[in-house]
CSV table of C-alpha atoms and ligand atoms in Angstrom, one decimal:
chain,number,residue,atom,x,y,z
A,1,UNK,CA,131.2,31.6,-105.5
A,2,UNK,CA,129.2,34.4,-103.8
A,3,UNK,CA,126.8,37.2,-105.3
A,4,UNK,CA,128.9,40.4,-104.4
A,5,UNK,CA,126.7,43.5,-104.0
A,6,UNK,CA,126.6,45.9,-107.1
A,7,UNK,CA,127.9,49.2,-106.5
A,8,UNK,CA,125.4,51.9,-108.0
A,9,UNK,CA,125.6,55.9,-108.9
A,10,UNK,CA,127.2,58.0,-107.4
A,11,UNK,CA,129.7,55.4,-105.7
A,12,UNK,CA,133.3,57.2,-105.9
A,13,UNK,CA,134.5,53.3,-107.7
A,14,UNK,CA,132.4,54.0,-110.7
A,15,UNK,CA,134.5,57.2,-111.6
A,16,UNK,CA,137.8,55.7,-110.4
A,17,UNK,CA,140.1,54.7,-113.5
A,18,UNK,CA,140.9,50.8,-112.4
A,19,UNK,CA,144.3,49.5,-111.7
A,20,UNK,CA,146.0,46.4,-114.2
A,21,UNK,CA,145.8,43.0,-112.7
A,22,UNK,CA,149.3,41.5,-112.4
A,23,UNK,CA,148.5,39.0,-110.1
A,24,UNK,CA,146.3,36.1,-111.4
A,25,UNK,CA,146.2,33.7,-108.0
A,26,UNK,CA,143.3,32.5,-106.2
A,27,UNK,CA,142.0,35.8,-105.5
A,28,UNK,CA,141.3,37.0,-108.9
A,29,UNK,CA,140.0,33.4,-109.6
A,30,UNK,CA,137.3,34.2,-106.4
A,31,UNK,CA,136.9,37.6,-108.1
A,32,UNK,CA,136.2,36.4,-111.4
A,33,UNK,CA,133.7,33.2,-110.2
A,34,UNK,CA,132.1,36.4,-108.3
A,35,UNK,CA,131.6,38.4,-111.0
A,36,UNK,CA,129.8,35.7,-113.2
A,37,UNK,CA,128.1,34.6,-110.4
A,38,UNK,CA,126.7,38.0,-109.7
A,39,UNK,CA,126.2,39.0,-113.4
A,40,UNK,CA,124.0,36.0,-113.8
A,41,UNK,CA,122.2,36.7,-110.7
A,42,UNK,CA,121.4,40.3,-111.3
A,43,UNK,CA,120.7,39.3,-114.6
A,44,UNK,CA,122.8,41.2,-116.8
A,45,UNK,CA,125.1,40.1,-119.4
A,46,UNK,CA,128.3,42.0,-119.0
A,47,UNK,CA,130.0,43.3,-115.3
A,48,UNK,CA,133.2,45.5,-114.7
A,49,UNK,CA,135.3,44.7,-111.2
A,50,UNK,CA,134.5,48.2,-110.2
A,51,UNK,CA,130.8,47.4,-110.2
A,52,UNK,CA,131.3,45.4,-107.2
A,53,UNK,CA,133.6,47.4,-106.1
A,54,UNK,CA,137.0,46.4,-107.0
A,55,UNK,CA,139.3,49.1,-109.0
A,56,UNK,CA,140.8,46.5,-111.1
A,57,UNK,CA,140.9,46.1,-115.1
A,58,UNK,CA,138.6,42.4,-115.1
A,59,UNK,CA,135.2,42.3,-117.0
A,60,UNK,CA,133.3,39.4,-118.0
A,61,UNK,CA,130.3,39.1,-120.5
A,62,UNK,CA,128.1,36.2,-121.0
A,63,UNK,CA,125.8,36.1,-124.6
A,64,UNK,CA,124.1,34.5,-126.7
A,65,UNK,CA,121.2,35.2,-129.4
A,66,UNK,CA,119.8,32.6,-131.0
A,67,UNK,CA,117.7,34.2,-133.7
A,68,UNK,CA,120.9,36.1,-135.0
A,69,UNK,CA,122.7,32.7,-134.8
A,70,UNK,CA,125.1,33.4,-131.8
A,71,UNK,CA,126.0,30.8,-129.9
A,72,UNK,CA,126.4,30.8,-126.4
A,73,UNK,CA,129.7,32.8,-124.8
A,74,UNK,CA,131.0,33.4,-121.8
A,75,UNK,CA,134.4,35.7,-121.4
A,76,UNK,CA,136.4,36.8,-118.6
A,77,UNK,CA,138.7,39.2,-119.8
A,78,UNK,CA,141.6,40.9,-117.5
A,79,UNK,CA,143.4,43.9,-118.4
A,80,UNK,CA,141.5,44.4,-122.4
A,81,UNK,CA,142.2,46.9,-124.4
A,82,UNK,CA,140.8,47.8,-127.6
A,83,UNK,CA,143.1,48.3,-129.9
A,84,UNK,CA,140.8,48.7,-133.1
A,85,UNK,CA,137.3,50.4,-133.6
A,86,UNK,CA,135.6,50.0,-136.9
A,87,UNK,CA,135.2,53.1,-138.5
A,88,UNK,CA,131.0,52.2,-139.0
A,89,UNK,CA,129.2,52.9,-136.0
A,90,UNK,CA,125.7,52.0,-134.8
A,91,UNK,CA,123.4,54.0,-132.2
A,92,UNK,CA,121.9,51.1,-129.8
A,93,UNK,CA,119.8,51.5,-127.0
A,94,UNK,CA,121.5,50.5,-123.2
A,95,UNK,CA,121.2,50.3,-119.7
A,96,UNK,CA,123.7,49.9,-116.8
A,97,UNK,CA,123.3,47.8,-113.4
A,98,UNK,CA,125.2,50.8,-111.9
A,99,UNK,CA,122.2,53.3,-113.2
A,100,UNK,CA,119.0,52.1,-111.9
A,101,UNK,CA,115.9,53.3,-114.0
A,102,UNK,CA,117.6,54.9,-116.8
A,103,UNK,CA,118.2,54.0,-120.3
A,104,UNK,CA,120.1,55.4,-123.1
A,105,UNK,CA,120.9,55.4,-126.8
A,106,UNK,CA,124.7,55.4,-127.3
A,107,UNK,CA,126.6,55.6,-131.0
A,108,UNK,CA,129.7,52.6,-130.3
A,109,UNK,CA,132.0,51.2,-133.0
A,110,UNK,CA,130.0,48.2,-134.9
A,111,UNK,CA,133.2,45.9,-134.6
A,112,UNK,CA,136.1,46.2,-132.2
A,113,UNK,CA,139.3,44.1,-131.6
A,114,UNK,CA,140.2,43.7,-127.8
A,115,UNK,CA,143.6,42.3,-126.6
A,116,UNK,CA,143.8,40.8,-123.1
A,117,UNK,CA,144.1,38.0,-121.0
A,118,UNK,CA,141.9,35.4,-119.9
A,119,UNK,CA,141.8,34.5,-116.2
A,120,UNK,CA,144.9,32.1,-116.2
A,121,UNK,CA,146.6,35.1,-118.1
A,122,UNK,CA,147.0,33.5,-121.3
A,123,UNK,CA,146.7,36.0,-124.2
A,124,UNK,CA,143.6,37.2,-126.2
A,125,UNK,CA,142.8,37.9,-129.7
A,126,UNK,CA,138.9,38.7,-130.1
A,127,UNK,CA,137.3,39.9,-133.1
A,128,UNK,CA,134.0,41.3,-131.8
A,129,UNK,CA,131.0,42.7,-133.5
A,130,UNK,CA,127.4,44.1,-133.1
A,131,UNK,CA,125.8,43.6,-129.8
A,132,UNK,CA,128.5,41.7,-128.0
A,133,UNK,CA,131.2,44.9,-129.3
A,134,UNK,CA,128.9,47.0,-127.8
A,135,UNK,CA,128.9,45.5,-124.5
A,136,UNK,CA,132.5,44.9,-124.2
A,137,UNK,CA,132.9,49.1,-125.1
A,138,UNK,CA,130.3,49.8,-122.5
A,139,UNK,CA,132.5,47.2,-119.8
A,140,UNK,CA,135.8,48.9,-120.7
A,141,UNK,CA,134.1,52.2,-120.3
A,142,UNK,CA,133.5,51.1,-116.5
A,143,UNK,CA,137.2,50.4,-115.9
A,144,UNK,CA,137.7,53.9,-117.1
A,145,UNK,CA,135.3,55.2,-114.6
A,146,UNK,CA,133.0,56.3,-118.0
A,147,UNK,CA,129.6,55.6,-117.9
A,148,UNK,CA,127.5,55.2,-120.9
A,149,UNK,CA,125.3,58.1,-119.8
A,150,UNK,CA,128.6,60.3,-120.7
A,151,UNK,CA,128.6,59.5,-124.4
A,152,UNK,CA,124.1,58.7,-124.7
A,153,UNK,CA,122.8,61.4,-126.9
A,154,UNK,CA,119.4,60.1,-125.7
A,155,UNK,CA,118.9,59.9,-121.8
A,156,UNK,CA,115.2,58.6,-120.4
A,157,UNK,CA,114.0,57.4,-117.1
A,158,UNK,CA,112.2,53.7,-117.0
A,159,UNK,CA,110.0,52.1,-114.7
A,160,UNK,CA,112.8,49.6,-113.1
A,161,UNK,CA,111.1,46.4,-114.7
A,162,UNK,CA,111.2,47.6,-118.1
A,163,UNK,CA,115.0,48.6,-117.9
A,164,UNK,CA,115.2,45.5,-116.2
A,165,UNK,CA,113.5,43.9,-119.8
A,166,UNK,CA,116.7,45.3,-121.7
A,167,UNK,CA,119.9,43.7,-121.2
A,168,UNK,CA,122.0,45.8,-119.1
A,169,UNK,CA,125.8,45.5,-118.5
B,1,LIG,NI1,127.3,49.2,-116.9
């Protein structure tokens, strides 16, 4: 495993929309062990392929909140869709390791249902709600080349350390 670089604003990647895996050999295996690797190194809890520059549809989030009683969770999910956004939406505050310094309040769907595979391309079913649904609508975003600054109604440049204290994706 290896800590890839994260591609930041403007890189061309970030706007690109990402192509479907359809190979899930040993180099998406590299790519995925990558991606956690480097998530978990940056620290963030959520990365999209194009953030270290790879245009392909692969995110993985890695979460966990004790006081709201969520246990731990790591996902790697290739080619996810959301096929169903709860009506009830919640404004939340985020940041992006692809957007140095700025944070933003974004209105996402509360609950989401994402389909896709997991990394030996076996299907997915996930039921997903509060934080972790808004994480996975930010990571899909990325492999859409959207970045959460296109849908905050609320923009606001941080010191680095204090966007650095929110969890950023
Ligand atoms: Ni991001």
């Amino acid at each position: 495993m290896a800590v890839r670089d994260i591609v930041t604003v403007p890189h061309p990647v970030l706007r690109r929309k990402a192509a479907p895996v359809k190979d899930f050999g040993p180099e998406l295996q590299r790519l995925i062990d990558d991606m956690i690797e480097t998530m978990r190194a940056a620290p963030g809890v959520g990365l999209a392929a194009p953030q270290v520059n790879v245009s392909q549809r692969v995110i993985v989030v890695e979460y966990e909140d004790a006081e709201a009683g969520i246990p731990h969770q790591l996902y790697a999910v290739v080619n996810p869709v959301i096929v169903d956004f709860s009506r009830a939406t919640e404004i939340g505050t985020e940041g992006c390791l692809s957007i140095p310094g700025i944070i933003g309040d974004v209105e996402r769907a509360r609950k989401v249902t994402v389909k896709g595979f997991d990394r030996h391309g076996n299907p997915l079913h996930l039921t997903l709600d509060g934080w972790v649904a808004r994480i996975f609508q930010h990571e899909i975003d990325h492999l859409n080349g959207v970045l959460f600054t296109d849908r905050a109604v609320r923009v606001e440049r941080v010191a680095p350390e204090l966007a650095a204290a929110l969890d950023r994706v």
